[in-house]
Every structure is written in C-alpha cells, then in structure tokens.
C-alpha cells in the first residue's frame, strides 16, 4: 500500500541515499535506519522537544516530519556537533555547568540552542529561558542549561 | 511505524494539488507544517488513506500588499517567516504581536498560516486575529475559488467552512490604520502552551482620544473565536474606569465557555473578563490618542 520512495539527503555532512516508506518519520529514520540514536524520542507529538534536529539550520521536531519531506535537505543531529573526541563548545559548557542530569532531553536542548545562538547575538537570560521552553527537562536542570548557553553567547564561542 | 500507511503525493503546483483533492478529497488530508496533523497520525487518531504534502507548492508562500493597502499572506507561509519579517510590525502590529504566542519557535519553523487556519483549533491565535480584524480566507477547490469572512469560516471545534476538495490558499487582512492601538493577552499554564483563554483586540480613537471604533476576538472560550458585541460600548469613551470594567464584564457575559481538563467554565469566564480588561486598556494606551 505504501510504496517506498527514494530519498537523498545530507546527514551531518554525509550524503545518504535510502528507499523509505512515506510514513516513516525523520526521527525514526535517523534512529532506526541510520542508527543515529542520539536523537531521542519522548512524546512523539511535538511537545517534549527531545527529537529536535536542525533541518537546513532550523530547529524542528523530527517526530513531526516525514523522512521523505527531508528530500534534498541538510540535517544536523547531535552526533554532528563534536569533532571526533572534541566536544562542541556548547556541549562542553553544558557538561561543565551541570546542564544535564539524565541526558534524555540534552540532544534536543543542544539543537535548539544551536539555532537560537545562531540568531540571537547577546541573549538575555529571559530570552534563553523562552528559547528552552520548548524542550522539557524532567530532571528540571534548567539553571545549568541557561548558564551554559549564556556562557557561550557571551563570547566564548 | 506509528502512522497508518498512506499514499503520499507531493504536488508542486496549486493546480496539481486541486486535481489531487478532486480525485482523493474524501480520503485525503492536506499536510502543511504538520505540527497538528502529524501528532494525530502518530497516535493514529487520524488515518488518512492519502496524504497530499503541500510543502512543495512554493507559489503558496508569500506576503503581499493588496491594492487597498492590506495584506495577503499565502497559506504555506511559515509562522516563523512572519515572525522574522521586519516589516510586519509596521504592516500589522496585532498580527506581529500574536505570532510568537503560537507554540514554540521550533513549532513555528514548520507551522504555516494556512495550516493554523484550516485546523481551526478553538484556542489558536491566528483565527482570532483574523476575526478581530475583519479578515477573510480564500480557498480553492473543484468548484473554483471562494472568499469567506473569517467570522463565518470558523464554525466550531476543529471545523471550518472548508470542503474535502478545498484547500486554503491565502488569508487577507484589511489595511492597518496607523493610529490604531492593539493588544494580545492570553493565559496558558506554561509558556508556549495553548491558551486557556486569550484576547486580541484593536481600538481606534479620534483627535480628542475618544474611541471611534474597535473590535476584539476571544479564543479558548468555545468552539470558535468569539467577536463580542459589547466592545462597541467603548465608542465615545476614553476607555477609562469604570467603563472598562463594565465592558469587560459585558464581554464575559456574552461567552459560553466549556469546562475541560484544563479549566472550568467559570474560571474561563473569569479569565475572559480580566484579560479583556487588560487588553482593551493596553490597546487604548497604544492608540495615537491614548498616550497624550
């Protein structure tokens, strides 16, 4: 019934070609087809933010996009942030500022912050808090996240 | 996989889309930003046999000025594109102020104007803005094109005057009068959540600062946005107390909100009164006569 469709896209800088069912979400494509399990799935209806990835630089819910809709796009997942063993400055800041506890929400927080920092030169803490409002942390470790993002936005980047 | 199987079509023109709707309308759903439809598909609350993806119909993404100075906004325009439009605050400050209340920025990166309108969520901001501003919705289907006033378009919960073979193509807003004041007030449990109750409004004053014209729309208070008649009682006044309190109470009395898991009907009515008072007061202060 669901004919498979050819899909070509970039994931973390590498070209990927696959045949997929149209009903496969981008999140499941990344996790199950590409084994990029850093992208987490929480609510699967766009509320929790854990599955947030960058599509052409924009932070979007990968659970609410079908993989076929990413045809020709460039996807960045949390696996694309570090350079080998060297963490991205934002990852390092989160680590040093205790901006994660269980780590489930962390990939979504990182990808959200990547777009936010790209578009906001010197954010206030209030702006950072608003930007993070779409990523739910049940450990409630938000203070460390805000500290880390503020540090990176402050010029260490 | 979470969603049920479907046949997927990705038209690249409006004509192609209308043709597909004509062929599959009854069993098809249109996919725009997907921020409401895909959650329902993931939970199999929606199981369309055919999915028509509008995202390749580039001709539906635009913001243009109408010949009478208003705005036409294509249905596929992302909410985020409006948010980032540096001209929007001048062209329509009420719309500009309402957009950031829609979900979170990650949602607005995908969410579209037409999707929000067609989905007709009773707690959504854009339908209310259109109703308060005498906006209209243009749709196209097998029977041609129709233009529907926003106040007639939104009928009840998630139900609009939109046939299974029709697609929303654009929204139309009349020209913004540069001296008008505006306000958006809403209460939600968490930042970015749907509003329990919200109010959008617009007021116009004369050179003496007396209100000559105004309108509001409330959302989250029933199946569709409500444009209360009592706002007209502000005409001829300077929107001061105790008039504001009386008008806000009269607005709340026009409503018939329902109780649900989020809030009781009486709490919603209370919120409607308080938020209407704040919104009208704020809008008046922003008129060209309100600051003097």
JSON list of N, CA, C and O in Angstrom, two decimals, chain B residues 123-178:
[
{"chain": "B", "resi": 123, "resn": "UNK", "atom": "N", "xyz": [-8.45, 27.27, 20.39]},
{"chain": "B", "resi": 123, "resn": "UNK", "atom": "CA", "xyz": [-7.56, 28.02, 21.27]},
{"chain": "B", "resi": 123, "resn": "UNK", "atom": "C", "xyz": [-6.40, 28.65, 20.50]},
{"chain": "B", "resi": 123, "resn": "UNK", "atom": "O", "xyz": [-5.44, 29.14, 21.09]},
{"chain": "B", "resi": 124, "resn": "UNK", "atom": "N", "xyz": [-6.47, 28.65, 19.18]},
{"chain": "B", "resi": 124, "resn": "UNK", "atom": "CA", "xyz": [-5.37, 29.17, 18.36]},
{"chain": "B", "resi": 124, "resn": "UNK", "atom": "C", "xyz": [-5.47, 30.68, 18.19]},
{"chain": "B", "resi": 124, "resn": "UNK", "atom": "O", "xyz": [-6.56, 31.25, 18.19]},
{"chain": "B", "resi": 125, "resn": "UNK", "atom": "N", "xyz": [-4.31, 31.31, 18.00]},
{"chain": "B", "resi": 125, "resn": "UNK", "atom": "CA", "xyz": [-4.25, 32.76, 17.90]},
{"chain": "B", "resi": 125, "resn": "UNK", "atom": "C", "xyz": [-4.67, 33.30, 16.53]},
{"chain": "B", "resi": 125, "resn": "UNK", "atom": "O", "xyz": [-5.39, 34.29, 16.43]},
{"chain": "B", "resi": 126, "resn": "UNK", "atom": "N", "xyz": [-4.16, 32.67, 15.46]},
{"chain": "B", "resi": 126, "resn": "UNK", "atom": "CA", "xyz": [-4.39, 33.26, 14.14]},
{"chain": "B", "resi": 126, "resn": "UNK", "atom": "C", "xyz": [-5.87, 33.37, 13.76]},
{"chain": "B", "resi": 126, "resn": "UNK", "atom": "O", "xyz": [-6.28, 34.41, 13.21]},
{"chain": "B", "resi": 127, "resn": "UNK", "atom": "N", "xyz": [-6.68, 32.35, 14.02]},
{"chain": "B", "resi": 127, "resn": "UNK", "atom": "CA", "xyz": [-8.11, 32.53, 13.71]},
{"chain": "B", "resi": 127, "resn": "UNK", "atom": "C", "xyz": [-8.72, 33.74, 14.43]},
{"chain": "B", "resi": 127, "resn": "UNK", "atom": "O", "xyz": [-9.52, 34.49, 13.85]},
{"chain": "B", "resi": 128, "resn": "UNK", "atom": "N", "xyz": [-8.32, 33.95, 15.67]},
{"chain": "B", "resi": 128, "resn": "UNK", "atom": "CA", "xyz": [-8.86, 35.08, 16.44]},
{"chain": "B", "resi": 128, "resn": "UNK", "atom": "C", "xyz": [-8.41, 36.41, 15.85]},
{"chain": "B", "resi": 128, "resn": "UNK", "atom": "O", "xyz": [-9.19, 37.36, 15.75]},
{"chain": "B", "resi": 129, "resn": "UNK", "atom": "N", "xyz": [-7.13, 36.49, 15.45]},
{"chain": "B", "resi": 129, "resn": "UNK", "atom": "CA", "xyz": [-6.64, 37.73, 14.85]},
{"chain": "B", "resi": 129, "resn": "UNK", "atom": "C", "xyz": [-7.43, 38.05, 13.58]},
{"chain": "B", "resi": 129, "resn": "UNK", "atom": "O", "xyz": [-7.86, 39.19, 13.36]},
{"chain": "B", "resi": 130, "resn": "UNK", "atom": "N", "xyz": [-7.67, 37.02, 12.76]},
{"chain": "B", "resi": 130, "resn": "UNK", "atom": "CA", "xyz": [-8.44, 37.25, 11.53]},
{"chain": "B", "resi": 130, "resn": "UNK", "atom": "C", "xyz": [-9.85, 37.73, 11.85]},
{"chain": "B", "resi": 130, "resn": "UNK", "atom": "O", "xyz": [-10.38, 38.63, 11.19]},
{"chain": "B", "resi": 131, "resn": "UNK", "atom": "N", "xyz": [-10.47, 37.13, 12.88]},
{"chain": "B", "resi": 131, "resn": "UNK", "atom": "CA", "xyz": [-11.84, 37.53, 13.23]},
{"chain": "B", "resi": 131, "resn": "UNK", "atom": "C", "xyz": [-11.88, 38.96, 13.75]},
{"chain": "B", "resi": 131, "resn": "UNK", "atom": "O", "xyz": [-12.78, 39.73, 13.40]},
{"chain": "B", "resi": 132, "resn": "UNK", "atom": "N", "xyz": [-10.91, 39.33, 14.59]},
{"chain": "B", "resi": 132, "resn": "UNK", "atom": "CA", "xyz": [-10.92, 40.68, 15.17]},
{"chain": "B", "resi": 132, "resn": "UNK", "atom": "C", "xyz": [-10.66, 41.75, 14.11]},
{"chain": "B", "resi": 132, "resn": "UNK", "atom": "O", "xyz": [-11.09, 42.89, 14.25]},
{"chain": "B", "resi": 133, "resn": "UNK", "atom": "N", "xyz": [-9.94, 41.39, 13.07]},
{"chain": "B", "resi": 133, "resn": "UNK", "atom": "CA", "xyz": [-9.53, 42.38, 12.07]},
{"chain": "B", "resi": 133, "resn": "UNK", "atom": "C", "xyz": [-10.38, 42.32, 10.80]},
{"chain": "B", "resi": 133, "resn": "UNK", "atom": "O", "xyz": [-9.98, 42.89, 9.78]},
{"chain": "B", "resi": 134, "resn": "UNK", "atom": "N", "xyz": [-11.53, 41.65, 10.85]},
{"chain": "B", "resi": 134, "resn": "UNK", "atom": "CA", "xyz": [-12.36, 41.53, 9.65]},
{"chain": "B", "resi": 134, "resn": "UNK", "atom": "C", "xyz": [-11.59, 40.91, 8.49]},
{"chain": "B", "resi": 134, "resn": "UNK", "atom": "O", "xyz": [-11.75, 41.33, 7.33]},
{"chain": "B", "resi": 135, "resn": "UNK", "atom": "N", "xyz": [-10.76, 39.96, 8.80]},
{"chain": "B", "resi": 135, "resn": "UNK", "atom": "CA", "xyz": [-10.00, 39.28, 7.75]},
{"chain": "B", "resi": 135, "resn": "UNK", "atom": "C", "xyz": [-10.86, 38.27, 7.03]},
{"chain": "B", "resi": 135, "resn": "UNK", "atom": "O", "xyz": [-12.01, 38.01, 7.41]},
{"chain": "B", "resi": 136, "resn": "UNK", "atom": "N", "xyz": [-10.31, 37.73, 5.97]},
{"chain": "B", "resi": 136, "resn": "UNK", "atom": "CA", "xyz": [-11.02, 36.70, 5.23]},
{"chain": "B", "resi": 136, "resn": "UNK", "atom": "C", "xyz": [-10.06, 35.62, 4.76]},
{"chain": "B", "resi": 136, "resn": "UNK", "atom": "O", "xyz": [-8.84, 35.78, 4.84]},
{"chain": "B", "resi": 137, "resn": "UNK", "atom": "N", "xyz": [-10.65, 34.53, 4.33]},
{"chain": "B", "resi": 137, "resn": "UNK", "atom": "CA", "xyz": [-9.89, 33.35, 3.95]},
{"chain": "B", "resi": 137, "resn": "UNK", "atom": "C", "xyz": [-10.27, 32.99, 2.53]},
{"chain": "B", "resi": 137, "resn": "UNK", "atom": "O", "xyz": [-11.46, 32.94, 2.19]},
{"chain": "B", "resi": 138, "resn": "UNK", "atom": "N", "xyz": [-9.27, 32.78, 1.70]},
{"chain": "B", "resi": 138, "resn": "UNK", "atom": "CA", "xyz": [-9.53, 32.39, 0.32]},
{"chain": "B", "resi": 138, "resn": "UNK", "atom": "C", "xyz": [-9.23, 30.90, 0.17]},
{"chain": "B", "resi": 138, "resn": "UNK", "atom": "O", "xyz": [-8.19, 30.43, 0.64]},
{"chain": "B", "resi": 139, "resn": "UNK", "atom": "N", "xyz": [-10.13, 30.18, -0.42]},
{"chain": "B", "resi": 139, "resn": "UNK", "atom": "CA", "xyz": [-9.95, 28.74, -0.61]},
{"chain": "B", "resi": 139, "resn": "UNK", "atom": "C", "xyz": [-10.17, 28.42, -2.08]},
{"chain": "B", "resi": 139, "resn": "UNK", "atom": "O", "xyz": [-10.84, 29.16, -2.81]},
{"chain": "B", "resi": 140, "resn": "UNK", "atom": "N", "xyz": [-9.58, 27.28, -2.51]},
{"chain": "B", "resi": 140, "resn": "UNK", "atom": "CA", "xyz": [-9.80, 26.83, -3.89]},
{"chain": "B", "resi": 140, "resn": "UNK", "atom": "C", "xyz": [-10.12, 25.35, -3.89]},
{"chain": "B", "resi": 140, "resn": "UNK", "atom": "O", "xyz": [-9.58, 24.58, -3.09]},
{"chain": "B", "resi": 141, "resn": "UNK", "atom": "N", "xyz": [-11.02, 24.97, -4.77]},
{"chain": "B", "resi": 141, "resn": "UNK", "atom": "CA", "xyz": [-11.39, 23.57, -4.90]},
{"chain": "B", "resi": 141, "resn": "UNK", "atom": "C", "xyz": [-11.89, 23.30, -6.29]},
{"chain": "B", "resi": 141, "resn": "UNK", "atom": "O", "xyz": [-11.75, 24.15, -7.19]},
{"chain": "B", "resi": 142, "resn": "UNK", "atom": "N", "xyz": [-12.50, 22.13, -6.46]},
{"chain": "B", "resi": 142, "resn": "UNK", "atom": "CA", "xyz": [-13.01, 21.76, -7.78]},
{"chain": "B", "resi": 142, "resn": "UNK", "atom": "C", "xyz": [-14.03, 22.76, -8.30]},
{"chain": "B", "resi": 142, "resn": "UNK", "atom": "O", "xyz": [-14.15, 23.00, -9.50]},
{"chain": "B", "resi": 143, "resn": "UNK", "atom": "N", "xyz": [-14.78, 23.38, -7.38]},
{"chain": "B", "resi": 143, "resn": "UNK", "atom": "CA", "xyz": [-15.80, 24.34, -7.77]},
{"chain": "B", "resi": 143, "resn": "UNK", "atom": "C", "xyz": [-15.26, 25.75, -7.99]},
{"chain": "B", "resi": 143, "resn": "UNK", "atom": "O", "xyz": [-16.05, 26.69, -8.13]},
{"chain": "B", "resi": 144, "resn": "UNK", "atom": "N", "xyz": [-13.97, 25.93, -7.95]},
{"chain": "B", "resi": 144, "resn": "UNK", "atom": "CA", "xyz": [-13.38, 27.24, -8.15]},
{"chain": "B", "resi": 144, "resn": "UNK", "atom": "C", "xyz": [-12.91, 27.87, -6.85]},
{"chain": "B", "resi": 144, "resn": "UNK", "atom": "O", "xyz": [-12.64, 27.16, -5.87]},
{"chain": "B", "resi": 145, "resn": "UNK", "atom": "N", "xyz": [-12.89, 29.21, -6.84]},
{"chain": "B", "resi": 145, "resn": "UNK", "atom": "CA", "xyz": [-12.35, 29.93, -5.70]},
{"chain": "B", "resi": 145, "resn": "UNK", "atom": "C", "xyz": [-13.47, 30.55, -4.90]},
{"chain": "B", "resi": 145, "resn": "UNK", "atom": "O", "xyz": [-14.46, 31.01, -5.47]},
{"chain": "B", "resi": 146, "resn": "UNK", "atom": "N", "xyz": [-13.30, 30.57, -3.56]},
{"chain": "B", "resi": 146, "resn": "UNK", "atom": "CA", "xyz": [-14.27, 31.24, -2.69]},
{"chain": "B", "resi": 146, "resn": "UNK", "atom": "C", "xyz": [-13.51, 32.09, -1.71]},
{"chain": "B", "resi": 146, "resn": "UNK", "atom": "O", "xyz": [-12.40, 31.75, -1.31]},
{"chain": "B", "resi": 147, "resn": "UNK", "atom": "N", "xyz": [-14.13, 33.20, -1.28]},
{"chain": "B", "resi": 147, "resn": "UNK", "atom": "CA", "xyz": [-13.57, 34.01, -0.22]},
{"chain": "B", "resi": 147, "resn": "UNK", "atom": "C", "xyz": [-14.60, 34.05, 0.91]},
{"chain": "B", "resi": 147, "resn": "UNK", "atom": "O", "xyz": [-15.77, 34.36, 0.67]},
{"chain": "B", "resi": 148, "resn": "UNK", "atom": "N", "xyz": [-14.16, 33.69, 2.12]},
{"chain": "B", "resi": 148, "resn": "UNK", "atom": "CA", "xyz": [-15.09, 33.59, 3.24]},
{"chain": "B", "resi": 148, "resn": "UNK", "atom": "C", "xyz": [-14.62, 34.53, 4.35]},
{"chain": "B", "resi": 148, "resn": "UNK", "atom": "O", "xyz": [-13.43, 34.53, 4.69]},
{"chain": "B", "resi": 149, "resn": "UNK", "atom": "N", "xyz": [-15.54, 35.31, 4.89]},
{"chain": "B", "resi": 149, "resn": "UNK", "atom": "CA", "xyz": [-15.19, 36.16, 6.03]},
{"chain": "B", "resi": 149, "resn": "UNK", "atom": "C", "xyz": [-14.77, 35.26, 7.19]},
{"chain": "B", "resi": 149, "resn": "UNK", "atom": "O", "xyz": [-15.40, 34.22, 7.44]},
{"chain": "B", "resi": 150, "resn": "UNK", "atom": "N", "xyz": [-13.74, 35.68, 7.93]},
{"chain": "B", "resi": 150, "resn": "UNK", "atom": "CA", "xyz": [-13.20, 34.83, 8.99]},
{"chain": "B", "resi": 150, "resn": "UNK", "atom": "C", "xyz": [-14.28, 34.49, 10.02]},
{"chain": "B", "resi": 150, "resn": "UNK", "atom": "O", "xyz": [-14.34, 33.36, 10.51]},
{"chain": "B", "resi": 151, "resn": "UNK", "atom": "N", "xyz": [-15.15, 35.46, 10.33]},
{"chain": "B", "resi": 151, "resn": "UNK", "atom": "CA", "xyz": [-16.16, 35.21, 11.36]},
{"chain": "B", "resi": 151, "resn": "UNK", "atom": "C", "xyz": [-17.16, 34.12, 10.93]},
{"chain": "B", "resi": 151, "resn": "UNK", "atom": "O", "xyz": [-17.81, 33.52, 11.78]},
{"chain": "B", "resi": 152, "resn": "UNK", "atom": "N", "xyz": [-17.26, 33.90, 9.62]},
{"chain": "B", "resi": 152, "resn": "UNK", "atom": "CA", "xyz": [-18.13, 32.82, 9.13]},
{"chain": "B", "resi": 152, "resn": "UNK", "atom": "C", "xyz": [-17.37, 31.52, 8.91]},
{"chain": "B", "resi": 152, "resn": "UNK", "atom": "O", "xyz": [-17.97, 30.44, 8.87]},
{"chain": "B", "resi": 153, "resn": "UNK", "atom": "N", "xyz": [-16.07, 31.65, 8.71]},
{"chain": "B", "resi": 153, "resn": "UNK", "atom": "CA", "xyz": [-15.26, 30.48, 8.34]},
{"chain": "B", "resi": 153, "resn": "UNK", "atom": "C", "xyz": [-15.13, 29.49, 9.50]},
{"chain": "B", "resi": 153, "resn": "UNK", "atom": "O", "xyz": [-15.25, 28.29, 9.31]},
{"chain": "B", "resi": 154, "resn": "UNK", "atom": "N", "xyz": [-14.87, 30.04, 10.71]},
{"chain": "B", "resi": 154, "resn": "UNK", "atom": "CA", "xyz": [-14.64, 29.16, 11.86]},
{"chain": "B", "resi": 154, "resn": "UNK", "atom": "C", "xyz": [-15.99, 28.82, 12.48]},
{"chain": "B", "resi": 154, "resn": "UNK", "atom": "O", "xyz": [-16.68, 29.69, 12.99]},
{"chain": "B", "resi": 155, "resn": "UNK", "atom": "N", "xyz": [-16.35, 27.53, 12.43]},
{"chain": "B", "resi": 155, "resn": "UNK", "atom": "CA", "xyz": [-17.71, 27.15, 12.81]},
{"chain": "B", "resi": 155, "resn": "UNK", "atom": "C", "xyz": [-17.78, 26.57, 14.21]},
{"chain": "B", "resi": 155, "resn": "UNK", "atom": "O", "xyz": [-18.56, 27.03, 15.04]},
{"chain": "B", "resi": 156, "resn": "UNK", "atom": "N", "xyz": [-16.99, 25.56, 14.47]},
{"chain": "B", "resi": 156, "resn": "UNK", "atom": "CA", "xyz": [-16.94, 25.00, 15.82]},
{"chain": "B", "resi": 156, "resn": "UNK", "atom": "C", "xyz": [-15.61, 24.27, 15.97]},
{"chain": "B", "resi": 156, "resn": "UNK", "atom": "O", "xyz": [-14.72, 24.44, 15.13]},
{"chain": "B", "resi": 157, "resn": "UNK", "atom": "N", "xyz": [-15.48, 23.50, 17.02]},
{"chain": "B", "resi": 157, "resn": "UNK", "atom": "CA", "xyz": [-14.22, 22.84, 17.31]},
{"chain": "B", "resi": 157, "resn": "UNK", "atom": "C", "xyz": [-13.61, 22.16, 16.08]},
{"chain": "B", "resi": 157, "resn": "UNK", "atom": "O", "xyz": [-14.20, 21.23, 15.53]},
{"chain": "B", "resi": 158, "resn": "UNK", "atom": "N", "xyz": [-12.46, 22.61, 15.66]},
{"chain": "B", "resi": 158, "resn": "UNK", "atom": "CA", "xyz": [-11.71, 22.00, 14.55]},
{"chain": "B", "resi": 158, "resn": "UNK", "atom": "C", "xyz": [-12.56, 21.86, 13.28]},
{"chain": "B", "resi": 158, "resn": "UNK", "atom": "O", "xyz": [-12.36, 20.95, 12.49]},
{"chain": "B", "resi": 159, "resn": "UNK", "atom": "N", "xyz": [-13.51, 22.73, 13.12]},
{"chain": "B", "resi": 159, "resn": "UNK", "atom": "CA", "xyz": [-14.41, 22.65, 11.97]},
{"chain": "B", "resi": 159, "resn": "UNK", "atom": "C", "xyz": [-14.54, 24.01, 11.32]},
{"chain": "B", "resi": 159, "resn": "UNK", "atom": "O", "xyz": [-14.94, 24.98, 11.98]},
{"chain": "B", "resi": 160, "resn": "UNK", "atom": "N", "xyz": [-14.20, 24.05, 10.05]},
{"chain": "B", "resi": 160, "resn": "UNK", "atom": "CA", "xyz": [-14.28, 25.30, 9.31]},
{"chain": "B", "resi": 160, "resn": "UNK", "atom": "C", "xyz": [-15.09, 25.10, 8.04]},
{"chain": "B", "resi": 160, "resn": "UNK", "atom": "O", "xyz": [-15.39, 23.97, 7.65]},
{"chain": "B", "resi": 161, "resn": "UNK", "atom": "N", "xyz": [-15.47, 26.21, 7.43]},
{"chain": "B", "resi": 161, "resn": "UNK", "atom": "CA", "xyz": [-16.23, 26.17, 6.18]},
{"chain": "B", "resi": 161, "resn": "UNK", "atom": "C", "xyz": [-15.26, 25.84, 5.04]},
{"chain": "B", "resi": 161, "resn": "UNK", "atom": "O", "xyz": [-14.86, 26.71, 4.27]},
{"chain": "B", "resi": 162, "resn": "UNK", "atom": "N", "xyz": [-14.85, 24.57, 5.00]},
{"chain": "B", "resi": 162, "resn": "UNK", "atom": "CA", "xyz": [-13.84, 24.13, 4.05]},
{"chain": "B", "resi": 162, "resn": "UNK", "atom": "C", "xyz": [-14.22, 22.72, 3.60]},
{"chain": "B", "resi": 162, "resn": "UNK", "atom": "O", "xyz": [-14.28, 21.81, 4.43]},
{"chain": "B", "resi": 163, "resn": "UNK", "atom": "N", "xyz": [-14.50, 22.58, 2.33]},
{"chain": "B", "resi": 163, "resn": "UNK", "atom": "CA", "xyz": [-14.92, 21.27, 1.81]},
{"chain": "B", "resi": 163, "resn": "UNK", "atom": "C", "xyz": [-13.75, 20.30, 1.70]},
{"chain": "B", "resi": 163, "resn": "UNK", "atom": "O", "xyz": [-12.60, 20.71, 1.72]},
{"chain": "B", "resi": 164, "resn": "UNK", "atom": "N", "xyz": [-14.06, 18.99, 1.59]},
{"chain": "B", "resi": 164, "resn": "UNK", "atom": "CA", "xyz": [-12.99, 17.99, 1.48]},
{"chain": "B", "resi": 164, "resn": "UNK", "atom": "C", "xyz": [-12.17, 18.14, 0.19]},
{"chain": "B", "resi": 164, "resn": "UNK", "atom": "O", "xyz": [-11.06, 17.63, 0.11]},
{"chain": "B", "resi": 165, "resn": "UNK", "atom": "N", "xyz": [-12.73, 18.86, -0.78]},
{"chain": "B", "resi": 165, "resn": "UNK", "atom": "CA", "xyz": [-11.99, 19.04, -2.04]},
{"chain": "B", "resi": 165, "resn": "UNK", "atom": "C", "xyz": [-11.37, 20.44, -2.12]},
{"chain": "B", "resi": 165, "resn": "UNK", "atom": "O", "xyz": [-10.92, 20.86, -3.17]},
{"chain": "B", "resi": 166, "resn": "UNK", "atom": "N", "xyz": [-11.34, 21.15, -0.97]},
{"chain": "B", "resi": 166, "resn": "UNK", "atom": "CA", "xyz": [-10.84, 22.53, -0.99]},
{"chain": "B", "resi": 166, "resn": "UNK", "atom": "C", "xyz": [-9.56, 22.68, -0.18]},
{"chain": "B", "resi": 166, "resn": "UNK", "atom": "O", "xyz": [-9.32, 21.97, 0.79]},
{"chain": "B", "resi": 167, "resn": "UNK", "atom": "N", "xyz": [-8.76, 23.66, -0.59]},
{"chain": "B", "resi": 167, "resn": "UNK", "atom": "CA", "xyz": [-7.52, 23.99, 0.11]},
{"chain": "B", "resi": 167, "resn": "UNK", "atom": "C", "xyz": [-7.51, 25.49, 0.39]},
{"chain": "B", "resi": 167, "resn": "UNK", "atom": "O", "xyz": [-7.93, 26.30, -0.44]},
{"chain": "B", "resi": 168, "resn": "UNK", "atom": "N", "xyz": [-7.07, 25.85, 1.60]},
{"chain": "B", "resi": 168, "resn": "UNK", "atom": "CA", "xyz": [-6.90, 27.27, 1.93]},
{"chain": "B", "resi": 168, "resn": "UNK", "atom": "C", "xyz": [-5.70, 27.78, 1.13]},
{"chain": "B", "resi": 168, "resn": "UNK", "atom": "O", "xyz": [-4.62, 27.19, 1.18]},
{"chain": "B", "resi": 169, "resn": "UNK", "atom": "N", "xyz": [-5.90, 28.85, 0.38]},
{"chain": "B", "resi": 169, "resn": "UNK", "atom": "CA", "xyz": [-4.78, 29.37, -0.42]},
{"chain": "B", "resi": 169, "resn": "UNK", "atom": "C", "xyz": [-4.15, 30.62, 0.19]},
{"chain": "B", "resi": 169, "resn": "UNK", "atom": "O", "xyz": [-2.95, 30.83, 0.06]},
{"chain": "B", "resi": 170, "resn": "UNK", "atom": "N", "xyz": [-4.97, 31.46, 0.84]},
{"chain": "B", "resi": 170, "resn": "UNK", "atom": "CA", "xyz": [-4.36, 32.64, 1.46]},
{"chain": "B", "resi": 170, "resn": "UNK", "atom": "C", "xyz": [-5.32, 33.25, 2.47]},
{"chain": "B", "resi": 170, "resn": "UNK", "atom": "O", "xyz": [-6.52, 32.95, 2.50]},
{"chain": "B", "resi": 171, "resn": "UNK", "atom": "N", "xyz": [-4.77, 34.10, 3.33]},
{"chain": "B", "resi": 171, "resn": "UNK", "atom": "CA", "xyz": [-5.60, 34.92, 4.19]},
{"chain": "B", "resi": 171, "resn": "UNK", "atom": "C", "xyz": [-5.44, 36.37, 3.75]},
{"chain": "B", "resi": 171, "resn": "UNK", "atom": "O", "xyz": [-4.39, 36.75, 3.19]},
{"chain": "B", "resi": 172, "resn": "UNK", "atom": "N", "xyz": [-6.47, 37.14, 3.97]},
{"chain": "B", "resi": 172, "resn": "UNK", "atom": "CA", "xyz": [-6.46, 38.55, 3.56]},
{"chain": "B", "resi": 172, "resn": "UNK", "atom": "C", "xyz": [-6.80, 39.41, 4.76]},
{"chain": "B", "resi": 172, "resn": "UNK", "atom": "O", "xyz": [-7.79, 39.14, 5.47]},
{"chain": "B", "resi": 173, "resn": "UNK", "atom": "N", "xyz": [-5.97, 40.40, 5.02]},
{"chain": "B", "resi": 173, "resn": "UNK", "atom": "CA", "xyz": [-6.21, 41.33, 6.14]},
{"chain": "B", "resi": 173, "resn": "UNK", "atom": "C", "xyz": [-6.38, 42.73, 5.58]},
{"chain": "B", "resi": 173, "resn": "UNK", "atom": "O", "xyz": [-5.61, 43.15, 4.71]},
{"chain": "B", "resi": 174, "resn": "UNK", "atom": "N", "xyz": [-7.38, 43.47, 6.06]},
{"chain": "B", "resi": 174, "resn": "UNK", "atom": "CA", "xyz": [-7.53, 44.85, 5.60]},
{"chain": "B", "resi": 174, "resn": "UNK", "atom": "C", "xyz": [-6.35, 45.71, 6.05]},
{"chain": "B", "resi": 174, "resn": "UNK", "atom": "O", "xyz": [-5.58, 45.32, 6.93]},
{"chain": "B", "resi": 175, "resn": "UNK", "atom": "N", "xyz": [-6.25, 46.88, 5.46]},
{"chain": "B", "resi": 175, "resn": "UNK", "atom": "CA", "xyz": [-5.15, 47.78, 5.79]},
{"chain": "B", "resi": 175, "resn": "UNK", "atom": "C", "xyz": [-5.16, 48.12, 7.28]},
{"chain": "B", "resi": 175, "resn": "UNK", "atom": "O", "xyz": [-6.22, 48.36, 7.87]},
{"chain": "B", "resi": 176, "resn": "UNK", "atom": "N", "xyz": [-3.99, 48.15, 7.88]},
{"chain": "B", "resi": 176, "resn": "UNK", "atom": "CA", "xyz": [-3.86, 48.57, 9.27]},
{"chain": "B", "resi": 176, "resn": "UNK", "atom": "C", "xyz": [-3.87, 50.09, 9.32]},
{"chain": "B", "resi": 176, "resn": "UNK", "atom": "O", "xyz": [-3.11, 50.75, 8.60]},
{"chain": "B", "resi": 177, "resn": "UNK", "atom": "N", "xyz": [-4.70, 50.65, 10.18]},
{"chain": "B", "resi": 177, "resn": "UNK", "atom": "CA", "xyz": [-4.77, 52.10, 10.36]},
{"chain": "B", "resi": 177, "resn": "UNK", "atom": "C", "xyz": [-3.66, 52.50, 11.32]},
{"chain": "B", "resi": 177, "resn": "UNK", "atom": "O", "xyz": [-3.62, 52.02, 12.45]},
{"chain": "B", "resi": 178, "resn": "UNK", "atom": "N", "xyz": [-2.79, 53.42, 10.89]},
{"chain": "B", "resi": 178, "resn": "UNK", "atom": "CA", "xyz": [-1.53, 53.61, 11.62]},
{"chain": "B", "resi": 178, "resn": "UNK", "atom": "C", "xyz": [-1.73, 54.12, 13.05]},
{"chain": "B", "resi": 178, "resn": "UNK", "atom": "O", "xyz": [-0.86, 53.92, 13.89]}
]
